Amino acid sequence: VVGGTDAQPGAWPWIVSIQDPWEIGTGHVCGGSLISPQWVLTAAHCFIEARHITMWRVVIGATQLTQLGPEAQVRNIRRLLVHEHYSNISERNDIALLELDQPVQCSYYIQLACVPDAWLRVSELTTCYISGWGSTTARSGGSTDVLQEAKVRLIDVNLCNSSQWYRGAIHTHNLCAGYPQGGIDTCQGDSGGPLMCKDNTYDHFWLVGVTSWGKGCARAKQPGVYTSTQHFYSWI
């Protein structure tokens, strides 16, 4: 996350770190969201070149990846379900599910995310956040040790698709979020993680998007692009 701040432990209790043991450092590759005790929602593009997926690990309840506290739980992946119409060229249907080898125990630090059905008016939600262990600067790749968070706004998809912005590359099942002027955005390593918006009436968050792609990070008129969870509710 570019332009974010350190998240407090337990702030986003459904966020997970998906890790490849053959990568350097913590092995963090992508984020994801726990939607049931044994299933994680994430992005399909995280697994384009993945091998030995059952050796990968999923860390739940973490804040600092190099120092997992007793509240963190680690699981392996039993199976990966990538959307059957995912395209890595157009990034259509960039959504995937991971089944964990064992269910996780919920706690103060580990909770399930709420996926909205067709009735929620997502476009009317005004208080939204992104979170992840991805790059904190647009130029450097890699991940960051302490979970980052930032407040963003949903951006009208028609504006996001306009000639000065993404020029028709945004699909009907995408959301755009960030700021017209840039400065705050998801970046490499945040993929698969959550775009979360607070309910307008009740005190809880909706998992409205899965971090998918963007042109660079935090550029003006090039906000983060997310897969709409509402659009894929029945698939999930």
PDB file of C-alpha atoms in Angstrom:
ATOM      1  CA  VAL A   1       0.000   0.000   0.000  1.00  0.00           C
ATOM      2  CA  VAL A   2       1.389   3.392  -1.060  1.00  0.00           C
ATOM      3  CA  GLY A   3       0.501   6.338   1.188  1.00  0.00           C
ATOM      4  CA  GLY A   4      -0.798   4.187   4.043  1.00  0.00           C
ATOM      5  CA  THR A   5      -0.008   3.753   7.732  1.00  0.00           C
ATOM      6  CA  ASP A   6       0.752   0.776   9.985  1.00  0.00           C
ATOM      7  CA  ALA A   7      -2.409  -1.159  10.843  1.00  0.00           C
ATOM      8  CA  GLN A   8      -3.159  -2.012  14.461  1.00  0.00           C
ATOM      9  CA  PRO A   9      -3.190  -5.737  15.346  1.00  0.00           C
ATOM     10  CA  GLY A  10      -6.695  -7.092  14.775  1.00  0.00           C
ATOM     11  CA  ALA A  11      -7.776  -4.078  12.685  1.00  0.00           C
ATOM     12  CA  TRP A  12      -8.614  -6.223   9.628  1.00  0.00           C
ATOM     13  CA  PRO A  13      -9.024  -9.664  11.175  1.00  0.00           C
ATOM     14  CA  TRP A  14      -9.881 -11.476   7.918  1.00  0.00           C
ATOM     15  CA  ILE A  15      -6.761 -10.456   5.977  1.00  0.00           C
ATOM     16  CA  VAL A  16      -4.277 -13.232   5.189  1.00  0.00           C
ATOM     17  CA  SER A  17      -0.765 -13.420   3.746  1.00  0.00           C
ATOM     18  CA  ILE A  18      -0.316 -16.042   1.015  1.00  0.00           C
ATOM     19  CA  GLN A  19       3.309 -17.184   0.982  1.00  0.00           C
ATOM     20  CA  ASP A  20       5.516 -19.171  -1.386  1.00  0.00           C
ATOM     21  CA  PRO A  21       8.314 -20.896   0.587  1.00  0.00           C
ATOM     22  CA  TRP A  22      10.702 -20.544  -2.378  1.00  0.00           C
ATOM     23  CA  GLU A  23      10.444 -16.737  -2.403  1.00  0.00           C
ATOM     24  CA  ILE A  24      13.039 -14.746  -0.462  1.00  0.00           C
ATOM     25  CA  GLY A  25      12.256 -13.171   2.921  1.00  0.00           C
ATOM     26  CA  THR A  26       8.847 -13.968   4.365  1.00  0.00           C
ATOM     27  CA  GLY A  27       7.748 -15.494   1.053  1.00  0.00           C
ATOM     28  CA  HIS A  28       4.764 -13.141   0.866  1.00  0.00           C
ATOM     29  CA  VAL A  29       3.245 -13.190  -2.630  1.00  0.00           C
ATOM     30  CA  CYS A  30      -0.338 -11.971  -2.274  1.00  0.00           C
ATOM     31  CA  GLY A  31      -3.052 -11.070   0.176  1.00  0.00           C
ATOM     32  CA  GLY A  32      -6.430 -12.701   0.619  1.00  0.00           C
ATOM     33  CA  SER A  33      -9.519 -12.624   2.823  1.00  0.00           C
ATOM     34  CA  LEU A  34     -10.888 -15.338   5.087  1.00  0.00           C
ATOM     35  CA  ILE A  35     -14.567 -15.823   4.169  1.00  0.00           C
ATOM     36  CA  SER A  36     -15.209 -19.067   6.062  1.00  0.00           C
ATOM     37  CA  PRO A  37     -13.058 -21.059   8.510  1.00  0.00           C
ATOM     38  CA  GLN A  38     -11.538 -23.089   5.665  1.00  0.00           C
ATOM     39  CA  TRP A  39     -11.776 -20.803   2.601  1.00  0.00           C
ATOM     40  CA  VAL A  40      -9.843 -17.733   1.461  1.00  0.00           C
ATOM     41  CA  LEU A  41     -10.929 -15.376  -1.333  1.00  0.00           C
ATOM     42  CA  THR A  42      -8.083 -13.949  -3.425  1.00  0.00           C
ATOM     43  CA  ALA A  43      -7.013 -13.034  -6.978  1.00  0.00           C
ATOM     44  CA  ALA A  44      -6.470 -15.536  -9.791  1.00  0.00           C
ATOM     45  CA  HIS A  45      -3.395 -13.739 -11.169  1.00  0.00           C
ATOM     46  CA  CYS A  46      -1.428 -14.557  -8.003  1.00  0.00           C
ATOM     47  CA  PHE A  47      -1.090 -18.149  -9.226  1.00  0.00           C
ATOM     48  CA  ILE A  48      -0.148 -17.761 -12.905  1.00  0.00           C
ATOM     49  CA  GLU A  49       3.297 -19.292 -12.385  1.00  0.00           C
ATOM     50  CA  ALA A  50       2.582 -21.132  -9.139  1.00  0.00           C
ATOM     51  CA  ARG A  51       4.095 -24.576  -8.642  1.00  0.00           C
ATOM     52  CA  HIS A  52       3.673 -27.010  -5.746  1.00  0.00           C
ATOM     53  CA  ILE A  53       0.724 -24.997  -4.452  1.00  0.00           C
ATOM     54  CA  THR A  54       0.177 -27.407  -1.557  1.00  0.00           C
ATOM     55  CA  MET A  55       3.586 -26.335  -0.207  1.00  0.00           C
ATOM     56  CA  TRP A  56       2.520 -22.691  -0.039  1.00  0.00           C
ATOM     57  CA  ARG A  57       1.305 -21.362   3.277  1.00  0.00           C
ATOM     58  CA  VAL A  58      -1.438 -19.016   4.389  1.00  0.00           C
ATOM     59  CA  VAL A  59      -0.874 -16.884   7.490  1.00  0.00           C
ATOM     60  CA  ILE A  60      -4.003 -15.665   9.287  1.00  0.00           C
ATOM     61  CA  GLY A  61      -4.177 -13.219  12.203  1.00  0.00           C
ATOM     62  CA  ALA A  62      -0.788 -11.623  11.498  1.00  0.00           C
ATOM     63  CA  THR A  63       0.308  -7.989  11.560  1.00  0.00           C
ATOM     64  CA  GLN A  64       4.116  -8.232  11.336  1.00  0.00           C
ATOM     65  CA  LEU A  65       5.192 -11.071   9.050  1.00  0.00           C
ATOM     66  CA  THR A  66       8.711 -11.525  10.464  1.00  0.00           C
ATOM     67  CA  GLN A  67       7.404 -11.786  14.037  1.00  0.00           C
ATOM     68  CA  LEU A  68       4.235 -13.836  14.136  1.00  0.00           C
ATOM     69  CA  GLY A  69       2.651 -13.616  17.569  1.00  0.00           C
ATOM     70  CA  PRO A  70       0.720 -16.413  19.301  1.00  0.00           C
ATOM     71  CA  GLU A  71      -2.493 -15.022  17.763  1.00  0.00           C
ATOM     72  CA  ALA A  72      -1.359 -15.948  14.230  1.00  0.00           C
ATOM     73  CA  GLN A  73      -2.352 -19.268  12.656  1.00  0.00           C
ATOM     74  CA  VAL A  74      -0.613 -20.906   9.703  1.00  0.00           C
ATOM     75  CA  ARG A  75      -2.255 -23.281   7.241  1.00  0.00           C
ATOM     76  CA  ASN A  76      -1.341 -25.013   4.007  1.00  0.00           C
ATOM     77  CA  ILE A  77      -3.411 -24.928   0.832  1.00  0.00           C
ATOM     78  CA  ARG A  78      -5.463 -28.041   0.102  1.00  0.00           C
ATOM     79  CA  ARG A  79      -6.672 -26.818  -3.288  1.00  0.00           C
ATOM     80  CA  LEU A  80      -6.856 -23.787  -5.517  1.00  0.00           C
ATOM     81  CA  LEU A  81      -9.986 -22.903  -7.488  1.00  0.00           C
ATOM     82  CA  VAL A  82      -9.333 -20.277 -10.169  1.00  0.00           C
ATOM     83  CA  HIS A  83     -12.330 -18.788 -11.989  1.00  0.00           C
ATOM     84  CA  GLU A  84     -12.919 -20.903 -15.090  1.00  0.00           C
ATOM     85  CA  HIS A  85     -13.059 -17.821 -17.355  1.00  0.00           C
ATOM     86  CA  TYR A  86     -10.066 -15.990 -15.919  1.00  0.00           C
ATOM     87  CA  SER A  87      -7.925 -14.264 -18.561  1.00  0.00           C
ATOM     88  CA  ASN A  88      -4.440 -13.055 -17.654  1.00  0.00           C
ATOM     89  CA  ILE A  89      -4.410 -10.812 -20.744  1.00  0.00           C
ATOM     90  CA  SER A  90      -7.558  -8.773 -20.061  1.00  0.00           C
ATOM     91  CA  GLU A  91      -7.566  -9.620 -16.312  1.00  0.00           C
ATOM     92  CA  ARG A  92     -11.210 -10.625 -16.666  1.00  0.00           C
ATOM     93  CA  ASN A  93     -12.644 -12.700 -13.806  1.00  0.00           C
ATOM     94  CA  ASP A  94      -9.552 -12.178 -11.640  1.00  0.00           C
ATOM     95  CA  ILE A  95     -10.830 -14.150  -8.664  1.00  0.00           C
ATOM     96  CA  ALA A  96      -9.868 -17.399  -6.948  1.00  0.00           C
ATOM     97  CA  LEU A  97     -10.650 -19.453  -3.849  1.00  0.00           C
ATOM     98  CA  LEU A  98      -8.207 -21.344  -1.639  1.00  0.00           C
ATOM     99  CA  GLU A  99      -9.302 -24.263   0.489  1.00  0.00           C
ATOM    100  CA  LEU A 100      -7.120 -24.564   3.589  1.00  0.00           C
ATOM    101  CA  ASP A 101      -5.880 -27.931   4.857  1.00  0.00           C
ATOM    102  CA  GLN A 102      -7.504 -27.319   8.274  1.00  0.00           C
ATOM    103  CA  PRO A 103     -10.132 -24.819   9.466  1.00  0.00           C
ATOM    104  CA  VAL A 104      -8.882 -21.843  11.472  1.00  0.00           C
ATOM    105  CA  GLN A 105     -10.168 -20.919  14.925  1.00  0.00           C
ATOM    106  CA  CYS A 106     -11.753 -17.479  15.056  1.00  0.00           C
ATOM    107  CA  SER A 107     -10.548 -15.087  17.773  1.00  0.00           C
ATOM    108  CA  TYR A 108     -10.159 -11.376  18.493  1.00  0.00           C
ATOM    109  CA  TYR A 109      -7.502 -11.325  15.739  1.00  0.00           C
ATOM    110  CA  ILE A 110      -9.169 -13.735  13.291  1.00  0.00           C
ATOM    111  CA  GLN A 111     -12.672 -13.095  11.943  1.00  0.00           C
ATOM    112  CA  LEU A 112     -14.569 -13.804   8.734  1.00  0.00           C
ATOM    113  CA  ALA A 113     -15.157 -11.159   6.070  1.00  0.00           C
ATOM    114  CA  CYS A 114     -18.715 -10.390   4.915  1.00  0.00           C
ATOM    115  CA  VAL A 115     -19.294 -10.754   1.157  1.00  0.00           C
ATOM    116  CA  PRO A 116     -22.202  -8.612  -0.117  1.00  0.00           C
ATOM    117  CA  ASP A 117     -25.101 -10.145  -2.017  1.00  0.00           C
ATOM    118  CA  ALA A 118     -27.071  -8.405  -4.778  1.00  0.00           C
ATOM    119  CA  TRP A 119     -29.060  -6.208  -2.391  1.00  0.00           C
ATOM    120  CA  LEU A 120     -26.203  -4.078  -1.050  1.00  0.00           C
ATOM    121  CA  ARG A 121     -25.816  -0.733  -2.846  1.00  0.00           C
ATOM    122  CA  VAL A 122     -22.036  -0.801  -2.991  1.00  0.00           C
ATOM    123  CA  SER A 123     -21.721   2.482  -4.910  1.00  0.00           C
ATOM    124  CA  GLU A 124     -23.345   4.337  -1.992  1.00  0.00           C
ATOM    125  CA  LEU A 125     -20.702   3.234   0.528  1.00  0.00           C
ATOM    126  CA  THR A 126     -18.421   6.169   1.297  1.00  0.00           C
ATOM    127  CA  THR A 127     -15.918   4.966   3.909  1.00  0.00           C
ATOM    128  CA  CYS A 128     -13.572   2.441   2.318  1.00  0.00           C
ATOM    129  CA  TYR A 129     -10.147   1.013   3.136  1.00  0.00           C
ATOM    130  CA  ILE A 130      -7.415  -1.015   1.475  1.00  0.00           C
ATOM    131  CA  SER A 131      -4.856  -3.114   3.331  1.00  0.00           C
ATOM    132  CA  GLY A 132      -1.879  -5.314   2.552  1.00  0.00           C
ATOM    133  CA  TRP A 133       1.791  -6.184   2.912  1.00  0.00           C
ATOM    134  CA  GLY A 134       2.630  -4.968  -0.602  1.00  0.00           C
ATOM    135  CA  SER A 135       5.140  -2.371  -1.723  1.00  0.00           C
ATOM    136  CA  THR A 136       4.934   1.023   0.023  1.00  0.00           C
ATOM    137  CA  THR A 137       6.582   2.934  -2.834  1.00  0.00           C
ATOM    138  CA  ALA A 138       5.633   2.917  -6.487  1.00  0.00           C
ATOM    139  CA  ARG A 139       9.194   2.217  -7.615  1.00  0.00           C
ATOM    140  CA  SER A 140      10.381  -0.593  -5.363  1.00  0.00           C
ATOM    141  CA  GLY A 141       8.913  -4.053  -5.656  1.00  0.00           C
ATOM    142  CA  GLY A 142       8.692  -6.550  -2.848  1.00  0.00           C
ATOM    143  CA  SER A 143       6.632  -6.564   0.293  1.00  0.00           C
ATOM    144  CA  THR A 144       6.615  -4.749   3.614  1.00  0.00           C
ATOM    145  CA  ASP A 145       6.865  -6.343   7.056  1.00  0.00           C
ATOM    146  CA  VAL A 146       4.076  -4.550   8.946  1.00  0.00           C
ATOM    147  CA  LEU A 147       0.541  -4.588   7.550  1.00  0.00           C
ATOM    148  CA  GLN A 148      -0.439  -1.257   5.960  1.00  0.00           C
ATOM    149  CA  GLU A 149      -3.876   0.333   5.643  1.00  0.00           C
ATOM    150  CA  ALA A 150      -5.230   3.402   3.863  1.00  0.00           C
ATOM    151  CA  LYS A 151      -8.564   5.110   3.355  1.00  0.00           C
ATOM    152  CA  VAL A 152      -9.791   5.316  -0.247  1.00  0.00           C
ATOM    153  CA  ARG A 153     -12.924   6.323  -2.122  1.00  0.00           C
ATOM    154  CA  LEU A 154     -14.839   4.338  -4.687  1.00  0.00           C
ATOM    155  CA  ILE A 155     -14.509   5.979  -8.101  1.00  0.00           C
ATOM    156  CA  ASP A 156     -17.361   5.841 -10.604  1.00  0.00           C
ATOM    157  CA  VAL A 157     -16.603   3.080 -13.121  1.00  0.00           C
ATOM    158  CA  ASN A 158     -17.659   5.223 -16.099  1.00  0.00           C
ATOM    159  CA  LEU A 159     -15.191   7.930 -15.062  1.00  0.00           C
ATOM    160  CA  CYS A 160     -12.547   5.268 -14.431  1.00  0.00           C
ATOM    161  CA  ASN A 161     -13.115   3.903 -17.943  1.00  0.00           C
ATOM    162  CA  SER A 162     -12.992   7.301 -19.673  1.00  0.00           C
ATOM    163  CA  SER A 163     -10.457   8.447 -22.267  1.00  0.00           C
ATOM    164  CA  GLN A 164      -8.173  10.270 -19.801  1.00  0.00           C
ATOM    165  CA  TRP A 165      -8.252   7.341 -17.364  1.00  0.00           C
ATOM    166  CA  TYR A 166      -8.330   3.619 -18.283  1.00  0.00           C
ATOM    167  CA  ARG A 167      -9.870   3.944 -21.762  1.00  0.00           C
ATOM    168  CA  GLY A 168     -12.278   1.032 -21.717  1.00  0.00           C
ATOM    169  CA  ALA A 169     -10.061  -1.510 -19.917  1.00  0.00           C
ATOM    170  CA  ILE A 170     -12.405  -1.711 -16.904  1.00  0.00           C
ATOM    171  CA  HIS A 171     -14.989  -4.506 -16.999  1.00  0.00           C
ATOM    172  CA  THR A 172     -18.512  -4.453 -15.567  1.00  0.00           C
ATOM    173  CA  HIS A 173     -17.332  -6.734 -12.761  1.00  0.00           C
ATOM    174  CA  ASN A 174     -14.610  -4.288 -11.637  1.00  0.00           C
ATOM    175  CA  LEU A 175     -14.519  -1.494  -9.080  1.00  0.00           C
ATOM    176  CA  CYS A 176     -12.076   1.425  -9.074  1.00  0.00           C
ATOM    177  CA  ALA A 177     -10.892   2.949  -5.806  1.00  0.00           C
ATOM    178  CA  GLY A 178      -8.368   5.566  -4.755  1.00  0.00           C
ATOM    179  CA  TYR A 179      -8.243   9.282  -5.569  1.00  0.00           C
ATOM    180  CA  PRO A 180      -8.280  11.184  -8.886  1.00  0.00           C
ATOM    181  CA  GLN A 181      -4.991  12.852  -7.911  1.00  0.00           C
ATOM    182  CA  GLY A 182      -3.354   9.541  -6.904  1.00  0.00           C
ATOM    183  CA  GLY A 183      -1.022   9.334  -3.908  1.00  0.00           C
ATOM    184  CA  ILE A 184      -2.788   6.483  -2.070  1.00  0.00           C
ATOM    185  CA  ASP A 185      -3.171   3.075  -3.704  1.00  0.00           C
ATOM    186  CA  THR A 186      -2.582  -0.650  -3.591  1.00  0.00           C
ATOM    187  CA  CYS A 187       0.669  -1.829  -5.193  1.00  0.00           C
ATOM    188  CA  GLN A 188       2.677  -4.990  -6.002  1.00  0.00           C
ATOM    189  CA  GLY A 189       2.163  -7.568  -3.246  1.00  0.00           C
ATOM    190  CA  ASP A 190      -1.276  -6.244  -2.272  1.00  0.00           C
ATOM    191  CA  SER A 191      -2.971  -8.327  -4.994  1.00  0.00           C
ATOM    192  CA  GLY A 192      -5.744 -10.609  -3.791  1.00  0.00           C
ATOM    193  CA  GLY A 193      -6.233  -8.540  -0.655  1.00  0.00           C
ATOM    194  CA  PRO A 194      -9.392  -6.729   0.414  1.00  0.00           C
ATOM    195  CA  LEU A 195     -11.139  -3.514  -0.550  1.00  0.00           C
ATOM    196  CA  MET A 196     -13.453  -2.949   2.411  1.00  0.00           C
ATOM    197  CA  CYS A 197     -16.279  -0.461   2.876  1.00  0.00           C
ATOM    198  CA  LYS A 198     -18.138   0.360   6.061  1.00  0.00           C
ATOM    199  CA  ASP A 199     -21.875  -0.249   6.070  1.00  0.00           C
ATOM    200  CA  ASN A 200     -23.862   3.015   6.042  1.00  0.00           C
ATOM    201  CA  THR A 201     -26.159   1.892   8.859  1.00  0.00           C
ATOM    202  CA  TYR A 202     -24.434  -0.770  10.928  1.00  0.00           C
ATOM    203  CA  ASP A 203     -20.993  -0.905  12.472  1.00  0.00           C
ATOM    204  CA  HIS A 204     -19.343  -3.486  10.250  1.00  0.00           C
ATOM    205  CA  PHE A 205     -17.378  -3.714   7.020  1.00  0.00           C
ATOM    206  CA  TRP A 206     -18.208  -5.333   3.695  1.00  0.00           C
ATOM    207  CA  LEU A 207     -15.559  -7.058   1.588  1.00  0.00           C
ATOM    208  CA  VAL A 208     -16.528  -5.329  -1.673  1.00  0.00           C
ATOM    209  CA  GLY A 209     -13.422  -5.917  -3.786  1.00  0.00           C
ATOM    210  CA  VAL A 210     -10.376  -8.105  -4.393  1.00  0.00           C
ATOM    211  CA  THR A 211      -7.215  -6.186  -5.347  1.00  0.00           C
ATOM    212  CA  SER A 212      -6.574  -6.948  -9.028  1.00  0.00           C
ATOM    213  CA  TRP A 213      -4.427  -4.494 -11.026  1.00  0.00           C
ATOM    214  CA  GLY A 214      -3.538  -0.904 -11.824  1.00  0.00           C
ATOM    215  CA  LYS A 215      -1.234   1.066 -14.102  1.00  0.00           C
ATOM    216  CA  GLY A 216       1.762   1.687 -11.865  1.00  0.00           C
ATOM    217  CA  CYS A 217       0.860   2.585  -8.281  1.00  0.00           C
ATOM    218  CA  ALA A 218      -0.744   5.744  -6.891  1.00  0.00           C
ATOM    219  CA  ARG A 219      -0.693   7.632 -10.216  1.00  0.00           C
ATOM    220  CA  ALA A 220      -3.230  10.351 -10.994  1.00  0.00           C
ATOM    221  CA  LYS A 221      -6.230   9.086 -12.996  1.00  0.00           C
ATOM    222  CA  GLN A 222      -4.879   5.504 -12.731  1.00  0.00           C
ATOM    223  CA  PRO A 223      -6.508   4.223  -9.531  1.00  0.00           C
ATOM    224  CA  GLY A 224      -6.469   0.669  -8.230  1.00  0.00           C
ATOM    225  CA  VAL A 225      -8.764  -1.781 -10.020  1.00  0.00           C
ATOM    226  CA  TYR A 226     -10.616  -4.397  -7.976  1.00  0.00           C
ATOM    227  CA  THR A 227     -12.743  -7.447  -8.735  1.00  0.00           C
ATOM    228  CA  SER A 228     -16.266  -6.867  -7.389  1.00  0.00           C
ATOM    229  CA  THR A 229     -17.139  -9.585  -4.877  1.00  0.00           C
ATOM    230  CA  GLN A 230     -20.832  -8.757  -5.227  1.00  0.00           C
ATOM    231  CA  HIS A 231     -20.679  -9.586  -8.942  1.00  0.00           C
ATOM    232  CA  PHE A 232     -19.204 -13.018  -8.151  1.00  0.00           C
ATOM    233  CA  TYR A 233     -21.394 -13.735  -5.104  1.00  0.00           C
ATOM    234  CA  SER A 234     -23.066 -16.819  -6.599  1.00  0.00           C
ATOM    235  CA  TRP A 235     -19.748 -18.102  -7.998  1.00  0.00           C
ATOM    236  CA  ILE A 236     -18.217 -17.833  -4.527  1.00  0.00           C
TER     237      ILE A 236
END
